[in-house]
Amino acid sequence: MADQQDLMELAKRRGFFFGSNGAYGGTAGFYTFGPEGASLKHNVEAAWRDQFTLRLGNDEIEAPTIMPEAVFEASGHLDGFDDMLVECAECGASHRADHLIEDAVDDIEDAEAVGIERVGELIEKHDLACPACGASLAGEPVEDFNLMFETSIGPGSGQPGYMRPETAQGIFVEFPRLKEYARGQLPFGVTQIGTAYRNEISPRRGIIRVREFTQAELEQFIDPEEDEPPLAEVDDVEVTLYPATEQNAEDGAYIETTIGEAVEEGIIGSPWVAYFLGIAQGWYERVGVDMDRFRFRQHLSGERAHYAADCWDAESEIGGNWIEIAGFAYRGDYDLTKHGEHSEDRFTVFKRYDEPITVEKAVVDPDMSALGPEFGGAAAGIAEALQELAERNPDAFDEEEVTVEANGEEYTVDTEIANFAIEEQTESGEHITPHVVEPSFGVGRTVYTLLEHGYSEDEVDGETRSYLSLAPEIAPTNVAVFPLVSNDDALVEVATDVSRTLRQAGISVFYDDSGSIGRRYRRQDEVGTPFCVTVDQDGLEGDSENTVTLRERDSAAQIRIPVADLEAELEAIFSGEQTFGALRGRHGDVETDVTTA
Ligand code: GAP
């Protein structure tokens, strides 16, 4: 397992990521992905897009990251997107109150779930000290702190706006247009990969908890009454589940099962959530997460976000702790209903019946020549209120008079004036509010997991080396190409040709001719390059075809193969048609290691 310190040091030294704005003292919670990290991150995003957009047949959008206040009033983020803050009276440091409890109290894994009052009591009971200065925090108020970054749209005092705390809202607010592109047909899914911002109280652990990060989200819009996921595709996928019931039980344990069984036994309530857990399990395996250090954990009731009816997290084990790397929430009709209520647009779809149906409808046809003279300017409002009453409580019209409220006033109207009737009407469908199921992935946390799970050390040529065992699809560079020495024109020419040919085949190549060959191998091992190709004099001697050595990162084994075969053999490995082991079997290891030659 990687030592956290070693990994952070490697991340910085090799250009994966480092704290931003170092020249100005650094800014907590902001990280820059260096050349290797940016490439790794883009590859993770591309693999996500391939699975969750292309293979699932969804559409991708790109929405602005700043949105007006009204959006977050509707979404509930203004009111409910808070973390628990406690400030030290002595040194002024701010802390996540629930995290202090989790760090100090053995049997509490998720203090958010116990509520803000209890967290305050627990700080007092355990007399917790400020991690920064050691002063007691007992008695300090624990307060809700809204995590959104506020800004102002336009000059002057402008219009209040916020940096989006989740990419999802950019999809929800555009639902009235997105449903048109989907021709009003459910189910359909919309994805987005983009930046989200949260003013975290205490950012920590490198890129795991930061204030600006990338999310990859899918909003799946469904008709809850009719749409079912293609569960058969993931029925047999094996998963490790940690449901809420097991977390609450004294001797609670993981459940090793399949997606199909978990749905059948009701362990996962929503088949749609189960479907996405199955898809995600395969995806995490594909990109190289160590599945022995991976689980799906259900949220406890106090832990769920304000919009979620049920939620499961994908969690990876990092340095002995479990961290959430993705959430799979059943958001129901919460978001679309709220945006429908707060805006002028329609957040529903029209669901056509198989056959038109005839329904009885209570209607009124108020006599305005009587209502007008009697109630003056209030007459139109009264007419509307009568129709509402007819739909809500038709029996009210059995009486001689009905009372309705319009513009805050009560009015009593002769029932005869209302002209109440029950009419038969033909309806071809109804407007329904779709439900939303949301797989939401943190890209940075996935990147960190891949680095942690891929980090290994072993002995090669009597020296300890560290290497990153990254999947070829994800590794920042596919192949490194070296001339054994840089002052031999023939070697440089062949190495340059090999680089060009591989690049033209779409393989990413790093060309390096500086330093000892051993150091060049170590450098590529540390950035996770799966293969190194070295052009040496032995391969160019004689009349036979030119050969090069091909070295695999994890085994450090080297084989010699003809230059002419290199592109095809590598492509076969990258596409999964063959393994390096099989190639090694055909060619045999080189007898003289060029590192030591
Ligand atoms: N739209 C749903 C949503 O935003 P979330 O669980 O709050 O759900 C989704 O966030 C994912 O985003 C998390 O699983 C995590 O991977 C990532 N994430 C959340 N906050 C983060 C932070 N402060 N730093 C890095 N990644 C974060």
Coordinates of C-alpha atoms and ligand atoms in Angstrom, one line a residue:
M1 CA 0.0 0.0 0.0
A2 CA 1.3 3.5 -0.8
D3 CA 2.4 5.7 2.0
Q4 CA 0.4 8.9 1.7
Q5 CA 3.5 11.0 2.1
D6 CA 5.4 9.1 -0.7
L7 CA 2.4 9.4 -3.0
M8 CA 2.0 13.2 -2.5
E9 CA 5.7 13.6 -3.0
L10 CA 5.6 11.6 -6.2
A11 CA 2.5 13.5 -7.4
K12 CA 4.4 16.7 -7.0
R13 CA 7.8 15.6 -8.3
R14 CA 6.4 13.9 -11.4
G15 CA 3.8 16.6 -12.3
F16 CA 0.6 14.8 -11.4
F17 CA -0.8 17.5 -9.1
F18 CA 0.3 20.2 -6.7
G19 CA -1.2 23.0 -4.5
S20 CA -2.1 26.0 -6.7
N21 CA -0.7 29.5 -6.4
G22 CA 2.5 28.5 -4.6
A23 CA 4.2 31.7 -5.7
Y24 CA 1.7 33.6 -3.5
G25 CA 1.8 31.3 -0.5
G26 CA -0.7 28.8 -1.9
T27 CA -4.5 28.7 -1.6
A28 CA -6.0 25.8 0.5
G29 CA -8.4 23.6 -1.4
F30 CA -7.1 24.4 -4.9
Y31 CA -4.9 22.1 -6.9
T32 CA -3.3 22.3 -10.3
F33 CA -3.0 19.1 -12.4
G34 CA 0.5 19.1 -13.9
P35 CA 1.2 17.6 -17.4
E36 CA 1.0 13.9 -16.2
G37 CA -2.0 14.6 -14.0
A38 CA -3.9 16.5 -16.6
S39 CA -3.4 13.8 -19.1
L40 CA -4.4 11.1 -16.6
K41 CA -7.5 13.1 -15.7
H42 CA -8.5 13.6 -19.3
N43 CA -8.1 9.9 -19.9
V44 CA -10.4 9.1 -16.9
E45 CA -13.0 11.6 -18.3
A46 CA -12.7 10.0 -21.8
A47 CA -13.3 6.5 -20.4
W48 CA -16.3 7.8 -18.4
R49 CA -17.7 9.5 -21.5
D50 CA -17.2 6.3 -23.4
Q51 CA -19.2 4.3 -20.9
F52 CA -21.8 6.7 -19.5
T53 CA -22.5 8.8 -22.6
L54 CA -21.7 6.7 -25.6
R55 CA -22.3 3.1 -24.5
L56 CA -25.5 4.0 -22.6
G57 CA -26.8 6.1 -25.5
N58 CA -27.0 9.4 -23.6
D59 CA -26.5 13.0 -24.7
E60 CA -23.8 15.3 -23.2
I61 CA -24.2 19.0 -22.6
E62 CA -22.0 21.8 -21.3
A63 CA -23.7 24.4 -19.1
P64 CA -22.3 27.5 -17.4
T65 CA -20.7 27.2 -14.0
I66 CA -22.2 30.4 -12.6
M67 CA -26.0 30.4 -12.2
P68 CA -28.4 33.0 -10.8
E69 CA -29.7 32.9 -7.2
A70 CA -33.1 31.8 -8.3
V71 CA -31.8 28.4 -9.4
F72 CA -30.4 27.6 -6.0
E73 CA -33.5 29.0 -4.2
A74 CA -35.5 26.5 -6.2
S75 CA -33.0 23.6 -5.9
G76 CA -32.8 24.0 -2.1
H77 CA -29.0 24.6 -2.1
L78 CA -29.5 28.1 -0.6
D79 CA -31.2 26.7 2.4
G80 CA -29.9 23.2 2.8
F81 CA -26.4 22.9 1.4
D82 CA -24.6 23.3 4.7
D83 CA -21.8 21.7 6.6
M84 CA -21.3 22.0 10.4
L85 CA -18.8 24.7 11.3
V86 CA -17.1 25.2 14.7
E87 CA -14.6 28.0 15.1
C88 CA -11.9 28.1 17.7
A89 CA -12.2 31.2 20.0
E90 CA -8.5 31.1 20.8
C91 CA -6.9 31.0 17.3
G92 CA -9.8 31.6 14.9
A93 CA -9.3 28.3 13.0
S94 CA -12.4 26.8 11.4
H95 CA -13.2 23.1 11.5
R96 CA -15.8 20.7 10.2
A97 CA -17.5 19.8 13.5
D98 CA -18.7 16.4 12.3
H99 CA -15.2 15.5 11.2
L100 CA -13.8 16.3 14.6
I101 CA -16.3 13.8 16.1
E102 CA -15.5 11.1 13.5
D103 CA -11.7 11.5 14.2
A104 CA -12.2 11.4 18.0
V105 CA -15.1 9.0 18.7
D106 CA -14.5 5.4 17.8
D107 CA -18.0 4.2 17.1
I108 CA -19.2 7.2 15.0
E109 CA -18.3 6.8 11.3
D110 CA -20.7 9.4 10.0
A111 CA -21.4 12.3 12.5
E112 CA -23.4 14.3 9.9
A113 CA -26.1 11.7 10.4
V114 CA -26.5 12.4 14.1
G115 CA -27.5 16.0 13.6
I116 CA -26.0 19.4 14.5
E117 CA -27.3 19.6 18.1
R118 CA -25.9 16.2 19.0
V119 CA -22.5 17.1 17.4
G120 CA -22.3 20.1 19.7
E121 CA -23.1 18.0 22.7
L122 CA -20.5 15.4 21.7
I123 CA -17.8 18.1 21.3
E124 CA -18.6 19.2 24.8
K125 CA -18.8 15.6 26.2
H126 CA -15.4 14.6 24.8
D127 CA -13.9 18.0 25.4
L128 CA -12.5 18.1 21.9
A129 CA -9.5 20.4 21.3
C130 CA -8.8 22.6 18.3
P131 CA -6.5 20.7 16.0
A132 CA -4.6 23.9 15.2
C133 CA -3.8 25.3 18.7
G134 CA -5.0 22.7 21.2
A135 CA -7.5 25.0 22.9
S136 CA -10.8 23.4 24.1
L137 CA -13.7 23.7 21.7
A138 CA -16.3 22.7 24.4
G139 CA -19.1 25.2 24.5
E140 CA -18.3 26.8 21.1
P141 CA -21.4 27.1 18.9
V142 CA -21.7 24.6 16.0
E143 CA -23.3 26.4 13.1
D144 CA -24.6 25.6 9.6
F145 CA -22.2 27.0 7.0
N146 CA -23.4 27.2 3.4
L147 CA -20.9 25.8 1.0
M148 CA -21.7 27.8 -2.1
F149 CA -19.3 30.5 -3.4
E150 CA -21.4 33.7 -4.0
T151 CA -20.6 36.1 -6.8
S152 CA -22.3 39.0 -8.5
I153 CA -23.4 38.8 -12.2
G154 CA -22.8 42.1 -14.0
P155 CA -21.3 45.4 -12.9
G156 CA -22.1 47.2 -9.7
S157 CA -24.2 45.4 -7.2
G158 CA -25.4 43.2 -10.2
Q159 CA -27.5 40.2 -9.8
P160 CA -26.5 37.7 -7.1
G161 CA -25.2 34.5 -8.5
Y162 CA -23.4 31.3 -7.3
M163 CA -20.7 29.0 -8.6
R164 CA -22.6 25.8 -9.1
P165 CA -22.0 23.3 -6.3
E166 CA -23.0 20.4 -8.6
T167 CA -23.1 20.1 -12.4
A168 CA -26.5 18.6 -12.1
Q169 CA -28.4 21.9 -11.8
G170 CA -27.1 22.9 -15.3
I171 CA -29.0 19.9 -16.6
F172 CA -32.2 20.3 -14.6
V173 CA -32.8 24.0 -15.5
E174 CA -32.5 23.1 -19.2
F175 CA -35.0 20.2 -18.9
P176 CA -37.7 22.1 -20.8
R177 CA -35.4 22.2 -23.9
L178 CA -33.6 18.9 -23.3
K179 CA -36.9 17.0 -23.3
E180 CA -37.6 18.5 -26.7
Y181 CA -34.4 17.0 -28.1
A182 CA -35.5 13.7 -26.6
R183 CA -38.8 14.2 -28.4
G184 CA -40.6 14.1 -25.1
Q185 CA -39.8 10.4 -24.8
L186 CA -38.8 8.9 -21.5
P187 CA -36.5 7.4 -20.4
F188 CA -33.6 9.5 -21.5
G189 CA -30.3 10.5 -20.0
V190 CA -28.1 13.6 -20.1
T191 CA -24.5 13.7 -19.0
Q192 CA -22.1 16.5 -18.2
I193 CA -18.4 16.6 -17.2
G194 CA -17.4 19.9 -15.6
T195 CA -16.3 21.9 -12.7
A196 CA -18.2 22.2 -9.4
Y197 CA -17.3 24.5 -6.5
R198 CA -17.7 24.1 -2.8
N199 CA -16.3 26.4 -0.1
E200 CA -15.2 23.5 2.0
I201 CA -14.6 24.4 5.7
S202 CA -11.5 22.3 5.9
P203 CA -10.2 21.1 2.6
R204 CA -7.9 18.1 3.2
R205 CA -5.9 15.2 1.9
G206 CA -4.7 16.6 -1.3
I207 CA -7.2 16.5 -4.1
I208 CA -9.7 14.4 -2.1
R209 CA -11.5 17.3 -0.5
V210 CA -11.0 20.5 -2.5
R211 CA -12.9 23.7 -3.2
E212 CA -12.9 23.4 -7.0
F213 CA -13.2 19.9 -8.6
T214 CA -14.5 18.1 -11.6
Q215 CA -17.7 16.0 -11.6
A216 CA -18.9 13.6 -14.2
E217 CA -22.7 13.3 -13.8
L218 CA -25.5 11.5 -15.5
E219 CA -29.1 12.6 -14.9
Q220 CA -31.4 9.7 -16.0
F221 CA -35.0 10.9 -16.5
I222 CA -37.6 8.1 -16.1
D223 CA -41.3 7.5 -15.8
P224 CA -41.4 5.9 -12.4
E225 CA -44.6 4.0 -13.2
E226 CA -43.3 2.4 -16.5
D227 CA -39.6 2.6 -17.2
E228 CA -37.4 -0.2 -16.1
P229 CA -33.6 -0.4 -16.6
P230 CA -32.1 -3.2 -18.7
L231 CA -31.2 -5.1 -15.5
A232 CA -30.3 -8.3 -17.4
E233 CA -27.1 -6.6 -18.6
V234 CA -25.8 -6.4 -15.1
D235 CA -27.6 -9.3 -13.3
D236 CA -24.5 -11.3 -12.8
V237 CA -22.2 -8.5 -11.8
E238 CA -20.7 -9.3 -8.4
V239 CA -20.6 -6.4 -5.9
T240 CA -19.7 -5.8 -2.3
L241 CA -22.6 -4.0 -0.6
Y242 CA -22.7 -2.3 2.8
P243 CA -26.4 -1.5 3.3
A244 CA -27.7 0.9 6.0
T245 CA -29.2 -2.1 8.0
E246 CA -25.7 -3.7 8.2
Q247 CA -24.1 -0.4 9.2
N248 CA -26.7 0.0 12.0
A249 CA -26.3 -3.6 13.3
E250 CA -23.8 -4.4 16.0
D251 CA -22.2 -7.2 14.1
G252 CA -23.0 -5.7 10.7
A253 CA -21.0 -7.1 7.7
Y254 CA -20.6 -6.6 4.0
I255 CA -22.9 -8.5 1.7
E256 CA -21.1 -10.2 -1.2
T257 CA -23.8 -10.7 -3.9
T258 CA -24.8 -10.0 -7.5
I259 CA -26.8 -7.0 -8.7
G260 CA -29.6 -9.4 -9.7
E261 CA -29.9 -11.0 -6.2
A262 CA -29.6 -7.6 -4.5
V263 CA -32.6 -6.3 -6.4
E264 CA -34.6 -9.6 -5.9
E265 CA -33.9 -9.5 -2.1
G266 CA -34.7 -5.8 -1.8
I267 CA -31.2 -4.9 -0.6
I268 CA -31.1 -2.2 -3.3
G269 CA -34.6 -0.7 -3.4
S270 CA -34.4 1.0 -6.8
P271 CA -33.7 -1.2 -9.9
W272 CA -32.4 1.9 -11.6
V273 CA -29.9 2.6 -8.8
A274 CA -28.9 -1.1 -8.9
Y275 CA -28.4 -1.0 -12.7
F276 CA -26.0 1.9 -12.4
L277 CA -24.1 0.3 -9.6
G278 CA -23.6 -2.7 -11.9
I279 CA -22.4 -0.5 -14.7
A280 CA -20.1 1.5 -12.4
Q281 CA -18.6 -1.7 -11.0
G282 CA -17.5 -2.7 -14.5
W283 CA -16.2 0.8 -15.2
Y284 CA -14.1 1.1 -12.1
E285 CA -12.6 -2.3 -12.8
R286 CA -11.9 -1.2 -16.4
V287 CA -10.0 2.0 -15.4
G288 CA -7.9 0.1 -12.8
V289 CA -9.5 0.5 -9.3
D290 CA -8.4 -2.4 -7.0
M291 CA -11.8 -4.1 -6.5
D292 CA -10.6 -5.6 -3.3
R293 CA -10.5 -2.1 -1.9
F294 CA -13.8 -1.0 -3.2
R295 CA -17.4 -1.2 -1.9
F296 CA -20.9 0.3 -2.4
R297 CA -22.2 1.8 0.9
Q298 CA -25.8 2.9 1.4
H299 CA -26.4 6.3 3.0
L300 CA -27.8 6.3 6.5
S301 CA -31.1 8.3 6.7
G302 CA -29.5 11.4 8.4
E303 CA -26.7 11.5 5.8
R304 CA -28.7 11.9 2.6
A305 CA -28.7 15.1 0.7
H306 CA -31.9 17.2 0.8
Y307 CA -32.9 16.0 -2.6
A308 CA -32.3 12.3 -2.3
A309 CA -34.8 9.6 -1.4
D310 CA -32.1 6.9 -1.4
C311 CA -28.4 7.0 -2.1
W312 CA -25.5 4.6 -2.4
D313 CA -21.9 5.7 -2.6
A314 CA -19.0 4.0 -4.4
E315 CA -16.2 4.0 -1.9
S316 CA -12.5 3.2 -2.3
E317 CA -10.1 2.4 0.5
I318 CA -7.3 5.0 0.7
G319 CA -4.6 4.8 3.3
G320 CA -6.8 2.7 5.6
N321 CA -9.9 5.0 5.2
W322 CA -12.9 4.7 3.0
I323 CA -13.6 7.7 0.8
E324 CA -16.7 8.4 -1.3
I325 CA -15.7 8.5 -5.0
A326 CA -19.2 8.6 -6.5
G327 CA -22.8 8.8 -5.4
F328 CA -25.9 7.1 -6.9
A329 CA -28.9 9.0 -5.8
Y330 CA -32.6 8.4 -6.4
R331 CA -33.7 12.1 -6.6
G332 CA -37.3 11.4 -7.4
D333 CA -39.2 14.3 -8.9
Y334 CA -37.6 16.7 -6.3
D335 CA -35.6 18.9 -8.7
L336 CA -38.0 19.1 -11.6
T337 CA -41.0 19.8 -9.3
K338 CA -39.0 22.6 -7.6
H339 CA -37.9 24.2 -10.8
G340 CA -41.5 23.9 -12.1
E341 CA -42.8 25.7 -9.0
H342 CA -40.2 28.5 -9.0
S343 CA -40.0 29.3 -12.8
E344 CA -42.3 30.1 -15.6
D345 CA -41.3 26.9 -17.6
R346 CA -42.9 23.5 -17.7
F347 CA -40.8 20.7 -16.2
T348 CA -43.1 17.9 -17.2
V349 CA -43.5 15.6 -20.2
F350 CA -46.7 14.7 -21.9
K351 CA -47.4 11.0 -21.5
R352 CA -49.8 9.8 -24.2
Y353 CA -52.2 7.0 -23.2
D354 CA -52.3 3.9 -25.5
E355 CA -56.0 4.7 -26.1
P356 CA -57.7 8.0 -25.3
I357 CA -59.8 7.8 -22.2
T358 CA -63.1 9.4 -21.2
V359 CA -63.1 11.1 -17.8
E360 CA -65.8 12.9 -15.8
K361 CA -64.8 16.4 -15.0
A362 CA -66.4 18.9 -12.6
V363 CA -66.6 22.2 -14.3
V364 CA -68.2 25.6 -13.7
D365 CA -69.4 28.2 -16.2
P366 CA -70.0 31.3 -14.0
D367 CA -72.6 33.8 -15.1
M368 CA -70.3 36.9 -15.4
S369 CA -73.4 39.2 -16.0
A370 CA -74.3 38.4 -12.4
L371 CA -70.8 38.0 -10.9
G372 CA -69.5 41.3 -12.4
P373 CA -72.2 43.7 -10.9
E374 CA -72.1 41.9 -7.6
F375 CA -68.3 41.6 -7.0
G376 CA -66.8 44.2 -9.4
G377 CA -63.0 43.8 -9.9
A378 CA -62.8 40.6 -7.9
A379 CA -65.2 38.7 -10.3
A380 CA -62.5 37.2 -12.5
G381 CA -60.5 35.8 -9.5
I382 CA -63.8 34.5 -8.0
A383 CA -64.5 32.6 -11.3
E384 CA -61.1 31.0 -11.2
A385 CA -61.5 30.1 -7.5
L386 CA -64.9 28.5 -8.3
Q387 CA -63.3 26.2 -10.9
E388 CA -60.6 25.2 -8.4
L389 CA -63.2 24.4 -5.8
A390 CA -65.2 22.3 -8.4
E391 CA -62.1 20.2 -9.1
R392 CA -61.2 19.9 -5.4
N393 CA -64.6 19.4 -3.8
P394 CA -67.5 19.0 -6.2
D395 CA -69.9 18.2 -3.3
A396 CA -69.7 21.8 -2.2
F397 CA -72.0 22.7 -5.1
D398 CA -74.8 20.6 -3.5
E399 CA -75.4 23.6 -1.2
E400 CA -77.3 26.8 -2.1
E401 CA -74.1 28.9 -1.6
V402 CA -70.4 28.3 -1.8
T403 CA -67.6 30.3 -0.2
V404 CA -64.3 30.8 -2.1
E405 CA -61.1 32.8 -1.5
A406 CA -59.8 35.2 -4.1
N407 CA -57.0 37.8 -3.7
G408 CA -56.9 37.0 0.1
E409 CA -60.7 37.8 0.6
E410 CA -63.5 35.4 1.2
Y411 CA -66.6 35.6 -1.1
T412 CA -69.9 33.8 -0.8
V413 CA -71.6 33.1 -4.2
D414 CA -75.0 31.7 -5.1
T415 CA -74.4 28.2 -6.4
E416 CA -76.8 28.8 -9.3
I417 CA -74.5 31.6 -10.6
A418 CA -71.6 29.1 -10.8
N419 CA -73.5 26.9 -13.3
F420 CA -71.8 23.8 -11.9
A421 CA -71.9 20.6 -14.1
I422 CA -70.2 17.2 -14.4
E423 CA -69.0 16.8 -18.0
E424 CA -67.5 13.9 -19.9
Q425 CA -64.2 14.8 -21.5
T426 CA -61.8 12.8 -23.7
E427 CA -58.1 12.8 -22.7
S428 CA -55.3 11.5 -24.8
G429 CA -52.6 11.7 -22.1
E430 CA -51.4 13.5 -19.0
H431 CA -48.4 15.7 -18.0
I432 CA -46.1 13.9 -15.6
T433 CA -43.0 14.9 -13.8
P434 CA -40.2 12.5 -14.5
H435 CA -38.1 11.0 -11.7
V436 CA -34.3 11.4 -11.8
V437 CA -31.7 8.7 -11.0
E438 CA -28.2 10.2 -10.7
P439 CA -24.8 8.6 -10.9
S440 CA -22.4 11.4 -9.9
F441 CA -18.7 10.7 -10.1
G442 CA -15.8 12.8 -8.6
V443 CA -13.1 12.8 -11.3
G444 CA -10.3 13.9 -8.9
R445 CA -11.1 11.3 -6.3
T446 CA -11.0 8.6 -9.1
V447 CA -7.6 9.9 -10.2
Y448 CA -6.3 9.8 -6.6
T449 CA -7.7 6.3 -6.1
L450 CA -6.0 5.1 -9.3
L451 CA -2.7 6.5 -8.2
E452 CA -3.0 5.0 -4.7
H453 CA -4.2 1.6 -5.9
G454 CA -1.6 1.6 -8.7
Y455 CA 1.4 2.5 -6.6
S456 CA 3.8 -0.4 -6.1
E457 CA 7.4 -0.9 -5.1
D458 CA 9.7 -3.9 -5.9
E459 CA 13.3 -4.8 -6.5
V460 CA 14.7 -4.6 -10.0
D461 CA 18.4 -5.1 -10.7
G462 CA 19.1 -5.0 -7.0
E463 CA 17.4 -1.6 -6.6
T464 CA 14.1 -0.6 -5.1
R465 CA 11.9 1.0 -7.7
S466 CA 8.4 2.5 -7.4
Y467 CA 6.0 2.3 -10.3
L468 CA 2.4 3.1 -11.1
S469 CA 0.4 0.2 -12.4
L470 CA -2.0 2.2 -14.5
A471 CA -4.3 0.7 -17.2
P472 CA -3.0 1.5 -20.7
E473 CA -6.2 3.4 -21.4
I474 CA -5.7 5.6 -18.5
A475 CA -1.9 6.0 -18.3
P476 CA -0.8 9.6 -19.3
T477 CA 1.6 8.1 -21.9
N478 CA 1.2 4.7 -23.7
V479 CA 4.8 4.1 -24.8
A480 CA 8.2 5.8 -24.2
V481 CA 10.8 5.5 -26.9
F482 CA 14.5 5.8 -26.2
P483 CA 17.6 5.6 -28.4
L484 CA 20.1 3.8 -26.1
V485 CA 22.5 6.7 -26.4
S486 CA 21.9 10.1 -27.9
N487 CA 25.2 10.5 -29.8
D488 CA 24.6 7.7 -32.3
D489 CA 22.8 9.1 -35.3
A490 CA 21.6 5.7 -36.5
L491 CA 19.9 5.0 -33.2
V492 CA 18.3 8.4 -33.0
E493 CA 17.0 8.1 -36.5
V494 CA 15.3 4.7 -35.9
A495 CA 13.9 5.9 -32.5
T496 CA 12.5 9.0 -34.1
D497 CA 10.9 7.0 -36.9
V498 CA 9.4 4.5 -34.3
S499 CA 8.0 7.5 -32.3
R500 CA 6.4 9.0 -35.4
T501 CA 4.9 5.7 -36.6
L502 CA 3.4 5.0 -33.2
R503 CA 2.0 8.5 -32.9
Q504 CA 0.4 8.3 -36.3
A505 CA -1.3 5.1 -35.1
G506 CA -2.9 7.1 -32.3
I507 CA -0.6 5.8 -29.6
S508 CA 0.7 8.5 -27.2
V509 CA 4.5 8.5 -27.2
F510 CA 7.1 10.2 -25.0
Y511 CA 10.5 10.4 -26.6
D512 CA 13.5 10.7 -24.3
D513 CA 17.2 10.6 -25.1
S514 CA 18.6 12.1 -22.0
G515 CA 20.3 10.4 -19.0
S516 CA 21.1 6.8 -18.4
I517 CA 18.7 4.2 -19.7
G518 CA 18.1 2.9 -16.2
R519 CA 17.0 6.4 -15.1
R520 CA 14.7 6.8 -18.1
Y521 CA 13.0 3.5 -17.2
R522 CA 12.5 4.6 -13.6
R523 CA 11.0 7.8 -14.7
Q524 CA 8.5 6.1 -16.9
D525 CA 7.7 3.5 -14.2
E526 CA 6.9 6.3 -11.9
V527 CA 4.5 8.0 -14.2
G528 CA 2.9 4.7 -15.1
T529 CA 3.9 4.3 -18.8
P530 CA 3.0 0.7 -19.6
F531 CA 5.8 0.1 -22.2
C532 CA 9.2 1.4 -23.1
V533 CA 10.9 0.8 -26.5
T534 CA 14.7 1.0 -26.6
V535 CA 16.6 1.2 -29.9
D536 CA 20.1 -0.2 -29.4
Q537 CA 23.1 -1.1 -31.6
D538 CA 22.3 -4.9 -31.3
G539 CA 19.0 -4.4 -33.0
L540 CA 20.5 -2.6 -36.0
E541 CA 23.4 -4.9 -36.7
G542 CA 23.6 -7.4 -39.5
D543 CA 21.5 -7.8 -42.6
S544 CA 18.4 -9.0 -40.9
E545 CA 15.5 -6.6 -40.1
N546 CA 15.9 -4.0 -37.4
T547 CA 14.7 -5.0 -33.9
V548 CA 14.1 -3.1 -30.6
T549 CA 13.6 -4.1 -27.0
L550 CA 10.1 -3.8 -25.6
R551 CA 9.9 -3.5 -21.8
E552 CA 6.8 -4.0 -19.8
R553 CA 6.4 -1.7 -16.8
D554 CA 4.9 -4.1 -14.1
S555 CA 7.2 -7.2 -14.7
A556 CA 10.1 -5.1 -16.0
A557 CA 10.6 -8.0 -18.5
Q558 CA 12.1 -7.2 -21.9
I559 CA 11.6 -8.9 -25.2
R560 CA 13.2 -8.2 -28.6
I561 CA 10.9 -7.7 -31.5
P562 CA 11.2 -6.5 -35.1
V563 CA 10.5 -2.8 -35.6
A564 CA 8.1 -3.7 -38.3
D565 CA 5.9 -5.7 -35.9
L566 CA 5.9 -3.1 -33.1
E567 CA 2.8 -1.1 -34.0
A568 CA 0.6 -4.1 -34.6
E569 CA 1.7 -5.9 -31.4
L570 CA 1.2 -2.9 -29.2
E571 CA -2.2 -2.2 -30.7
A572 CA -3.2 -5.8 -30.1
I573 CA -2.2 -5.4 -26.4
F574 CA -4.0 -2.0 -26.0
S575 CA -7.2 -3.4 -27.6
G576 CA -7.1 -6.4 -25.3
E577 CA -6.6 -8.9 -28.1
Q578 CA -3.4 -10.2 -26.6
T579 CA -1.4 -9.9 -23.4
F580 CA 2.2 -9.0 -23.0
G581 CA 2.6 -12.4 -21.4
A582 CA 1.6 -14.1 -24.6
L583 CA 3.9 -11.9 -26.6
R584 CA 6.7 -12.7 -24.2
G585 CA 6.0 -16.4 -24.6
R586 CA 6.4 -16.1 -28.4
H587 CA 9.6 -14.0 -28.3
G588 CA 11.4 -15.0 -25.0
D589 CA 13.1 -12.5 -22.7
V590 CA 16.2 -10.7 -23.9
E591 CA 19.4 -12.3 -22.7
T592 CA 21.2 -9.0 -22.0
D593 CA 19.3 -6.3 -20.2
V594 CA 20.0 -3.0 -22.0
T595 CA 19.9 -1.3 -18.7
T596 CA 23.0 -3.0 -17.6
A597 CA 24.6 -3.6 -21.0
Ligands
GAP1 N1 -25.0 15.9 -7.9 C1 -24.8 15.1 -6.8 C2 -23.6 15.4 -6.1 O1 -23.0 16.5 -6.3 P1 -22.1 14.6 -4.1 O2 -22.0 13.3 -3.4 O3 -22.2 15.8 -3.3 O4 -23.3 14.5 -5.1 C3 -20.6 13.8 -6.1 O5 -20.8 14.7 -5.1 C4 -19.1 13.4 -6.1 O6 -18.3 14.6 -6.2 C5 -18.6 12.8 -4.8 O7 -18.8 11.4 -4.8 C6 -17.1 13.1 -4.8 O8 -16.4 12.1 -5.6 C7 -17.1 14.4 -5.6 N2 -16.9 15.5 -4.6 C8 -17.8 16.1 -3.8 N3 -17.3 17.1 -3.0 C9 -16.0 17.1 -3.4 C10 -14.8 17.9 -2.9 N4 -15.0 18.9 -2.0 N5 -13.6 17.7 -3.4 C11 -13.4 16.7 -4.4 N6 -14.5 15.9 -4.8 C12 -15.7 16.1 -4.3

